[in-house]
Amino acid sequence: MWLLLSVCVFCLLGCSEGQDRATLWRGNDHSGRCQYTFTVPSPSETSCSPTVSGGPEMEGLKARLSLLEVLVARLTGGEAGSQSQAGLQEALTQAMGERILLQGEKEHLERDVEGLQRRMEEMRRETERLQSRPCYPQHPLLPPSIPLQDSGLRPAGGAGVLSHLVSRPGRQWDTGSLRDPAWQYGGNPVLQELKAEVTEIPAPSPEGPEDSTGCGELISIGEPVSHRKADSIAGKYGVWMQDPEAVAPYGGKMVWRIDTVGSEVRQLFGYEDMDQLSKGFPSKVLLLPEPVESTGATLYRGSLYYQRRRSRTLLRYDLVSESIASRRDLPHAGFHGQFPYSWGGYTDVDLGVDEQGLWAVYSTNKAKGAIVVSQLDPHSLAVKRSWETSIRKTSVANAFVICGRLYTVASYTAPNTTINFMFDTATGQGKEVALPFRNKYRYNSMVDYNHAQRKLFAWDNFHIVSYDVRLGRQ
Ligand code: CA
């Protein structure tokens, strides 16, 4: 009885909404015992059993669950959105970086186009001038770009030029033309120029030993060896170096590299050795205090020498103190596209080092575009001595100095080109040469000599390459 009553009370408590309508009936059962009946009417529910589904509380619970689900969904969606936004931001940053690099590349190409247009205009004017003059016999060996009217480009030509020409092996032309009366025009600057260009070229003996200092004339250049391919557009061209006379704390094995794509080039990467360079793991990154112009930098005795951007100012950056140690203008030097190599790229001033010290290769208005080579004081950057050559700077792809002799590369794109000219500062005379040289990757933006390694270092279309060289005695 009490148990039945308890059940009914429980139902009463559990079904509070139906409490007001509950009825209690009492009577006797068929055995005469007292029987209590408790009734809760409900239009929608058949029982107040707690196992039955539905009811306002359940509905409330369901509503709260739905609300929570919505909140969870919003939160989850929000996180995904944040992740998506971060991804977009990263992609945007990358795209901006690529855009800057591509912009630099575009500027470079535009400069190339301007340079080519300028040179075409020069050649057109030169052609008109030549057509308006009497016709002198042309020498078949002369490069077409030599400025014939440029009296400032006359190195000392030998009096015995004609006999040398006649005796040169492997060359054929009508020697009668050399006796043309026009060639006896002693005071004519045109003749002077031609004489300078055809100075006798005694072929060096490939079997001859080098001299006691290890120096000699360049005899041959080996095949290029690639050490590293740059992995972004920033490495399409640049300059890489090893200090041939290194000082502490950096040893002679340390390799330095500057990617010169872009307008604000200031990063100098250092690698412990060639192996680390090949793996792409720099051990040192220096931020230069002033931006670099083009690919003409060099290293010597613990300092980086480079041309400051948009100027003829040379800077000596001390690797130990990590600061500018010297600065000086290179007198009258053309810069920022006035006298670049044929590659362009503002290669107006090219610095290099050889057994005899520090050199600058450039041109001036006075030299009218011909290459000027100057030996510099490595401490003060003052010019010690200068020579004017007879080869136009814009007509060659690059230059380097070995044992006081300047050599020029004919083309930066032709896979099989030549070293086409040599100027000896010891004699002040230049001569045409034809040593095979390979541009394996067809876009050679930098060539320099390293006398400690006895190699040429070059940067050819993303590839950091080197060439063995062979020197000999004439
Ligand atoms: Ca060079």
XYZ file of C-alpha atoms and ligand atoms in Angstrom:
475
model
C 0.000 0.000 0.000
C 2.665 2.462 1.061
C 4.726 1.378 -1.869
C 1.883 2.165 -4.255
C 1.406 5.522 -2.586
C 5.114 6.316 -2.918
C 5.005 5.522 -6.629
C 2.066 7.813 -7.071
C 3.782 10.639 -5.125
C 6.872 10.198 -7.256
C 4.780 10.474 -10.380
C 3.155 13.533 -8.910
C 6.530 15.191 -8.296
C 7.909 14.148 -11.674
C 4.909 15.405 -13.577
C 4.505 18.782 -11.984
C 2.610 20.213 -14.897
C -0.210 17.736 -14.506
C -0.349 18.171 -10.750
C -3.213 20.666 -10.844
C -5.414 18.268 -12.759
C -4.674 15.134 -10.681
C -7.490 13.278 -8.968
C -7.471 10.787 -6.125
C -10.129 8.100 -5.885
C -10.602 5.730 -2.939
C -12.828 2.647 -2.777
C -12.957 -1.011 -1.871
C -11.776 -3.726 -4.136
C -13.549 -7.000 -4.685
C -11.938 -8.431 -1.560
C -13.133 -5.500 0.550
C -9.772 -3.907 1.024
C -9.319 -0.182 0.653
C -7.966 0.798 -2.785
C -6.600 4.191 -3.773
C -6.493 5.295 -7.426
C -4.504 8.327 -8.518
C -5.191 9.755 -11.984
C -3.330 12.444 -13.974
C -5.100 13.387 -17.215
C -2.896 14.378 -20.177
C -3.872 15.087 -23.784
C -0.472 14.348 -25.203
C 1.129 11.953 -22.777
C 0.054 8.482 -21.963
C 2.150 8.114 -18.877
C 4.215 10.045 -16.376
C 6.898 7.417 -16.501
C 10.347 9.035 -16.583
C 11.341 6.730 -19.461
C 8.794 8.317 -21.750
C 10.323 10.822 -24.205
C 9.073 14.380 -24.609
C 7.888 16.865 -22.073
C 8.815 20.514 -21.597
C 12.053 19.792 -19.785
C 13.146 17.457 -22.502
C 12.177 20.038 -25.062
C 14.128 22.642 -23.130
C 17.090 20.320 -22.977
C 16.848 19.726 -26.690
C 16.694 23.461 -27.308
C 19.772 24.014 -25.158
C 21.590 21.213 -26.956
C 20.680 22.746 -30.285
C 22.009 26.097 -29.066
C 25.242 24.469 -27.950
C 25.561 22.717 -31.279
C 25.140 26.037 -33.048
C 27.769 27.624 -30.790
C 30.175 24.730 -31.314
C 29.592 24.913 -35.046
C 30.293 28.640 -34.987
C 33.445 28.180 -32.961
C 34.679 25.375 -35.179
C 33.879 27.389 -38.242
C 35.671 30.382 -36.749
C 38.859 28.430 -36.184
C 38.776 27.144 -39.708
C 38.261 30.690 -40.871
C 41.241 31.897 -38.858
C 43.395 29.154 -40.307
C 42.185 29.980 -43.770
C 42.920 33.670 -43.175
C 46.439 32.900 -41.984
C 47.015 30.787 -45.073
C 45.797 33.560 -47.303
C 48.059 36.048 -45.517
C 51.060 33.797 -46.049
C 50.221 33.342 -49.717
C 49.821 37.091 -50.048
C 53.216 37.698 -48.456
C 54.826 35.191 -50.803
C 53.096 36.751 -53.773
C 54.310 40.200 -52.714
C 57.864 38.908 -52.430
C 57.678 37.305 -55.854
C 56.227 40.517 -57.209
C 59.163 42.534 -55.884
C 61.636 40.108 -57.402
C 59.821 40.035 -60.712
C 59.720 43.814 -60.659
C 63.487 43.838 -60.241
C 63.838 41.419 -63.123
C 61.548 43.558 -65.235
C 63.606 46.658 -64.465
C 66.731 44.776 -65.414
C 65.243 43.696 -68.728
C 64.055 47.224 -69.404
C 67.558 48.477 -68.765
C 68.861 45.879 -71.195
C 66.423 47.083 -73.818
C 67.450 50.689 -73.223
C 71.105 49.737 -73.465
C 70.541 47.851 -76.690
C 68.581 50.734 -78.171
C 71.326 53.129 -77.165
C 73.977 50.957 -78.709
C 71.947 50.541 -81.881
C 71.684 54.291 -82.118
C 75.434 54.631 -81.586
C 76.121 52.068 -84.260
C 73.736 53.807 -86.636
C 75.500 57.131 -86.104
C 78.860 55.464 -86.468
C 77.742 53.848 -89.711
C 76.613 57.218 -91.030
C 79.922 58.775 -90.106
C 81.852 55.984 -91.759
C 79.742 56.201 -94.894
C 80.489 59.890 -95.147
C 84.236 59.271 -95.034
C 86.684 57.954 -97.653
C 86.778 54.188 -97.739
C 89.858 52.821 -95.979
C 90.681 49.136 -96.232
C 89.180 47.355 -93.281
C 91.157 44.905 -91.275
C 89.443 41.523 -91.102
C 90.509 40.932 -87.503
C 89.025 44.086 -86.039
C 85.935 43.674 -83.911
C 83.136 45.725 -85.448
C 82.474 47.684 -82.291
C 85.850 49.399 -82.055
C 85.308 53.173 -82.098
C 87.451 54.122 -85.053
C 87.176 57.857 -84.477
C 88.229 57.626 -80.895
C 91.685 59.117 -80.780
C 91.670 58.709 -77.025
C 91.765 54.941 -77.397
C 95.150 54.726 -78.992
C 97.662 52.621 -77.128
C 101.155 52.610 -78.488
C 101.066 50.756 -81.750
C 104.284 49.194 -83.006
C 106.042 50.445 -86.084
C 106.485 46.929 -87.316
C 102.819 46.153 -87.311
C 102.496 45.326 -90.974
C 105.264 42.773 -90.986
C 103.665 41.056 -88.016
C 100.389 40.876 -89.825
C 101.946 39.312 -92.837
C 103.752 36.707 -90.819
C 100.880 35.715 -88.579
C 100.104 32.040 -89.129
C 96.608 30.913 -89.891
C 95.424 34.345 -91.055
C 94.867 35.164 -94.688
C 94.090 38.385 -96.411
C 95.364 40.424 -99.263
C 98.601 41.914 -98.018
C 98.509 44.185 -101.011
C 95.710 46.106 -99.374
C 98.012 46.896 -96.494
C 100.206 48.801 -98.897
C 97.308 50.909 -100.039
C 98.329 54.581 -100.042
C 95.567 55.290 -97.587
C 97.459 53.251 -95.009
C 100.447 55.533 -95.213
C 98.353 58.243 -93.637
C 100.699 58.606 -90.688
C 98.834 61.232 -88.723
C 95.361 59.848 -89.298
C 93.729 58.733 -86.069
C 91.909 55.995 -87.930
C 95.182 54.442 -88.940
C 96.522 54.799 -85.422
C 93.554 52.937 -84.101
C 93.922 50.136 -86.584
C 97.569 49.774 -85.776
C 96.759 49.441 -82.121
C 94.248 46.719 -82.836
C 96.476 44.551 -84.981
C 99.543 44.547 -82.802
C 101.385 41.308 -83.223
C 100.110 38.384 -81.162
C 102.926 36.009 -80.359
C 101.192 32.791 -79.442
C 102.060 31.579 -75.944
C 103.686 28.230 -75.761
C 101.281 25.770 -74.146
C 104.248 23.708 -73.029
C 106.138 26.599 -71.497
C 106.545 26.581 -67.713
C 105.148 29.331 -65.563
C 107.534 31.856 -64.107
C 108.895 31.674 -60.567
C 105.947 33.601 -59.120
C 103.452 31.216 -60.632
C 102.292 33.917 -62.984
C 101.944 33.583 -66.680
C 99.749 34.303 -69.623
C 96.363 32.646 -69.827
C 96.627 29.615 -72.062
C 93.388 27.739 -71.583
C 90.215 27.592 -69.510
C 88.603 24.360 -68.422
C 84.964 23.321 -68.483
C 82.654 25.040 -65.971
C 81.887 23.127 -62.787
C 78.580 23.947 -61.098
C 78.689 24.109 -57.297
C 75.207 25.280 -56.522
C 72.035 26.232 -58.330
C 70.086 29.068 -56.720
C 66.558 28.035 -55.804
C 64.710 31.311 -56.311
C 64.571 34.096 -58.834
C 66.745 36.173 -56.481
C 69.664 33.964 -57.540
C 69.386 34.404 -61.285
C 72.502 36.531 -61.143
C 74.933 37.581 -58.463
C 78.526 37.459 -57.335
C 80.387 34.857 -55.303
C 83.880 35.114 -53.886
C 86.620 33.612 -51.782
C 89.262 35.803 -50.207
C 92.526 34.829 -51.928
C 94.496 36.375 -49.065
C 92.122 35.779 -46.181
C 92.716 37.057 -42.644
C 91.263 35.878 -39.320
C 88.628 35.120 -38.251
C 87.513 33.974 -41.682
C 89.756 31.486 -43.392
C 90.497 31.055 -47.035
C 87.854 28.356 -47.362
C 85.056 30.747 -46.469
C 82.787 31.402 -49.453
C 80.806 34.628 -49.770
C 77.833 35.291 -51.950
C 75.599 38.219 -52.890
C 72.374 37.708 -54.831
C 72.130 40.910 -56.825
C 68.581 40.686 -58.177
C 66.560 43.609 -56.823
C 67.114 47.285 -56.198
C 68.218 47.225 -52.556
C 70.931 44.583 -52.387
C 72.580 44.517 -48.970
C 72.833 40.903 -47.829
C 76.200 39.161 -47.798
C 75.957 35.419 -47.150
C 78.954 33.517 -45.780
C 79.483 29.751 -46.047
C 82.149 27.838 -44.153
C 83.372 26.105 -47.275
C 82.357 24.988 -50.735
C 80.549 21.994 -49.307
C 78.279 24.200 -47.212
C 77.725 26.440 -50.221
C 76.646 23.420 -52.235
C 74.234 22.438 -49.488
C 72.923 25.991 -49.214
C 73.672 26.441 -45.500
C 75.138 29.884 -44.760
C 76.909 30.267 -41.442
C 76.974 34.046 -41.563
C 74.648 36.688 -42.949
C 75.879 40.273 -42.903
C 73.734 43.281 -43.676
C 75.818 45.812 -45.565
C 75.317 49.407 -44.423
C 75.004 50.658 -47.996
C 73.439 48.932 -51.015
C 75.453 47.094 -53.650
C 75.430 47.907 -57.363
C 75.511 44.906 -59.685
C 77.991 42.002 -59.762
C 81.376 43.733 -59.556
C 82.238 43.118 -55.897
C 85.365 41.325 -54.751
C 87.078 40.158 -51.556
C 90.636 40.868 -50.546
C 92.525 40.670 -47.263
C 89.481 40.600 -45.035
C 87.483 43.289 -46.804
C 84.625 43.303 -49.244
C 85.111 45.876 -51.983
C 82.042 47.026 -53.825
C 80.432 49.857 -55.749
C 77.747 51.742 -53.913
C 74.421 51.699 -55.726
C 73.761 54.534 -58.202
C 77.191 56.078 -57.673
C 80.834 55.851 -58.649
C 81.691 55.489 -54.980
C 83.790 52.515 -54.042
C 83.414 51.089 -50.549
C 85.674 48.877 -48.475
C 83.642 46.921 -45.959
C 85.707 45.368 -43.185
C 84.442 41.880 -42.399
C 85.737 41.930 -38.824
C 84.339 45.253 -37.644
C 81.368 44.837 -39.993
C 81.572 48.469 -41.015
C 82.722 50.668 -43.889
C 86.484 51.150 -43.541
C 87.130 53.274 -46.656
C 85.182 55.060 -49.312
C 86.303 56.943 -52.386
C 84.897 57.935 -55.750
C 86.458 56.245 -58.754
C 87.393 59.366 -60.749
C 85.246 60.000 -63.826
C 83.918 56.436 -63.823
C 80.632 55.914 -65.640
C 77.998 54.295 -63.480
C 74.409 53.053 -63.415
C 74.139 52.057 -67.035
C 76.548 54.475 -68.703
C 79.226 51.934 -69.606
C 78.019 48.462 -68.626
C 79.136 45.176 -70.082
C 76.981 43.836 -72.916
C 74.970 41.941 -70.308
C 73.801 45.289 -68.891
C 72.661 45.121 -65.293
C 74.562 48.275 -64.274
C 77.865 46.418 -64.594
C 79.710 49.694 -65.048
C 82.356 49.135 -62.400
C 83.921 45.701 -62.088
C 86.359 45.096 -59.237
C 88.802 42.219 -59.210
C 91.898 40.914 -57.511
C 94.931 39.130 -58.841
C 98.497 38.361 -57.772
C 99.351 42.055 -58.034
C 96.488 43.467 -55.997
C 93.164 45.228 -56.468
C 91.852 46.356 -59.860
C 88.891 48.315 -61.194
C 87.584 47.813 -64.731
C 85.303 50.595 -65.983
C 85.088 53.407 -68.538
C 84.894 57.181 -68.642
C 83.588 59.887 -70.933
C 87.177 60.772 -71.729
C 87.843 57.213 -72.824
C 84.589 57.297 -74.824
C 83.445 53.897 -73.686
C 86.755 52.069 -73.993
C 87.728 49.900 -71.055
C 89.902 51.639 -68.483
C 91.729 49.437 -66.021
C 93.080 50.972 -62.819
C 95.151 49.513 -60.036
C 93.806 50.643 -56.662
C 95.353 51.058 -53.254
C 93.505 48.369 -51.293
C 93.596 50.424 -48.118
C 92.546 53.871 -49.332
C 90.915 52.927 -52.656
C 92.982 55.628 -54.375
C 93.918 54.996 -58.000
C 97.593 54.080 -58.229
C 97.769 53.877 -61.999
C 95.412 53.648 -64.964
C 95.528 52.323 -68.507
C 93.174 52.936 -71.392
C 92.584 49.994 -73.654
C 91.228 49.952 -77.179
C 88.229 47.706 -76.596
C 84.776 49.062 -76.001
C 83.346 48.029 -72.662
C 79.799 47.590 -73.894
C 81.004 45.198 -76.589
C 82.232 42.540 -74.178
C 80.391 40.383 -71.678
C 82.788 40.597 -68.736
C 86.431 40.986 -67.760
C 88.948 39.719 -65.232
C 92.597 40.312 -64.414
C 95.280 37.628 -64.133
C 98.883 38.529 -63.373
C 98.334 42.166 -64.332
C 96.711 41.247 -67.639
C 93.112 42.148 -68.390
C 91.059 39.600 -70.317
C 87.588 40.103 -71.786
C 84.836 37.578 -72.495
C 83.176 37.976 -75.898
C 79.626 36.819 -75.080
C 77.574 36.093 -71.993
C 74.974 33.953 -73.784
C 76.783 31.965 -76.464
C 77.492 28.496 -75.078
C 80.784 28.389 -76.925
C 82.401 31.797 -76.875
C 85.939 33.090 -76.426
C 88.222 35.222 -74.371
C 88.668 37.722 -77.168
C 91.055 40.386 -75.933
C 93.990 40.765 -73.587
C 95.603 43.946 -72.313
C 98.947 43.741 -70.538
C 99.504 46.514 -67.994
C 103.209 45.702 -67.956
C 103.609 46.775 -71.593
C 100.539 48.989 -71.997
C 99.544 47.026 -75.084
C 96.488 45.047 -75.982
C 95.958 42.270 -78.430
C 93.243 40.090 -79.767
C 93.122 36.524 -78.510
C 90.731 33.630 -79.041
C 90.665 31.274 -76.087
C 87.581 29.027 -75.928
C 85.245 29.795 -73.043
C 81.977 28.059 -72.166
C 78.770 29.724 -71.002
C 77.183 26.408 -70.097
C 73.945 27.926 -68.802
C 73.844 30.781 -71.327
C 73.515 33.789 -69.030
C 76.856 34.602 -67.490
C 76.569 37.681 -65.321
C 79.893 37.626 -63.463
C 83.412 36.324 -64.132
C 86.356 36.945 -61.812
C 89.726 35.391 -61.148
C 90.850 33.896 -57.834
C 94.607 33.501 -57.737
C 94.640 31.380 -54.562
C 92.417 28.796 -56.210
C 93.798 29.524 -59.676
C 90.265 29.448 -60.982
C 87.724 31.690 -62.585
C 84.579 32.152 -60.506
C 81.371 32.859 -62.425
C 77.618 33.137 -61.996
C 75.829 31.659 -64.958
C 72.008 31.695 -64.932
C 71.331 30.617 -61.330
C 74.496 28.463 -61.326
C 77.536 29.232 -59.218
C 80.352 27.836 -61.338
C 84.133 27.756 -61.486
C 86.666 27.109 -64.225
C 90.214 25.832 -63.943
C 92.710 28.004 -65.768
C 96.086 27.195 -67.166
C 98.810 29.798 -67.235
C 102.047 29.618 -69.137
C 104.987 31.538 -70.409
C 105.104 33.138 -73.789
Ca 84.551 40.554 -63.559
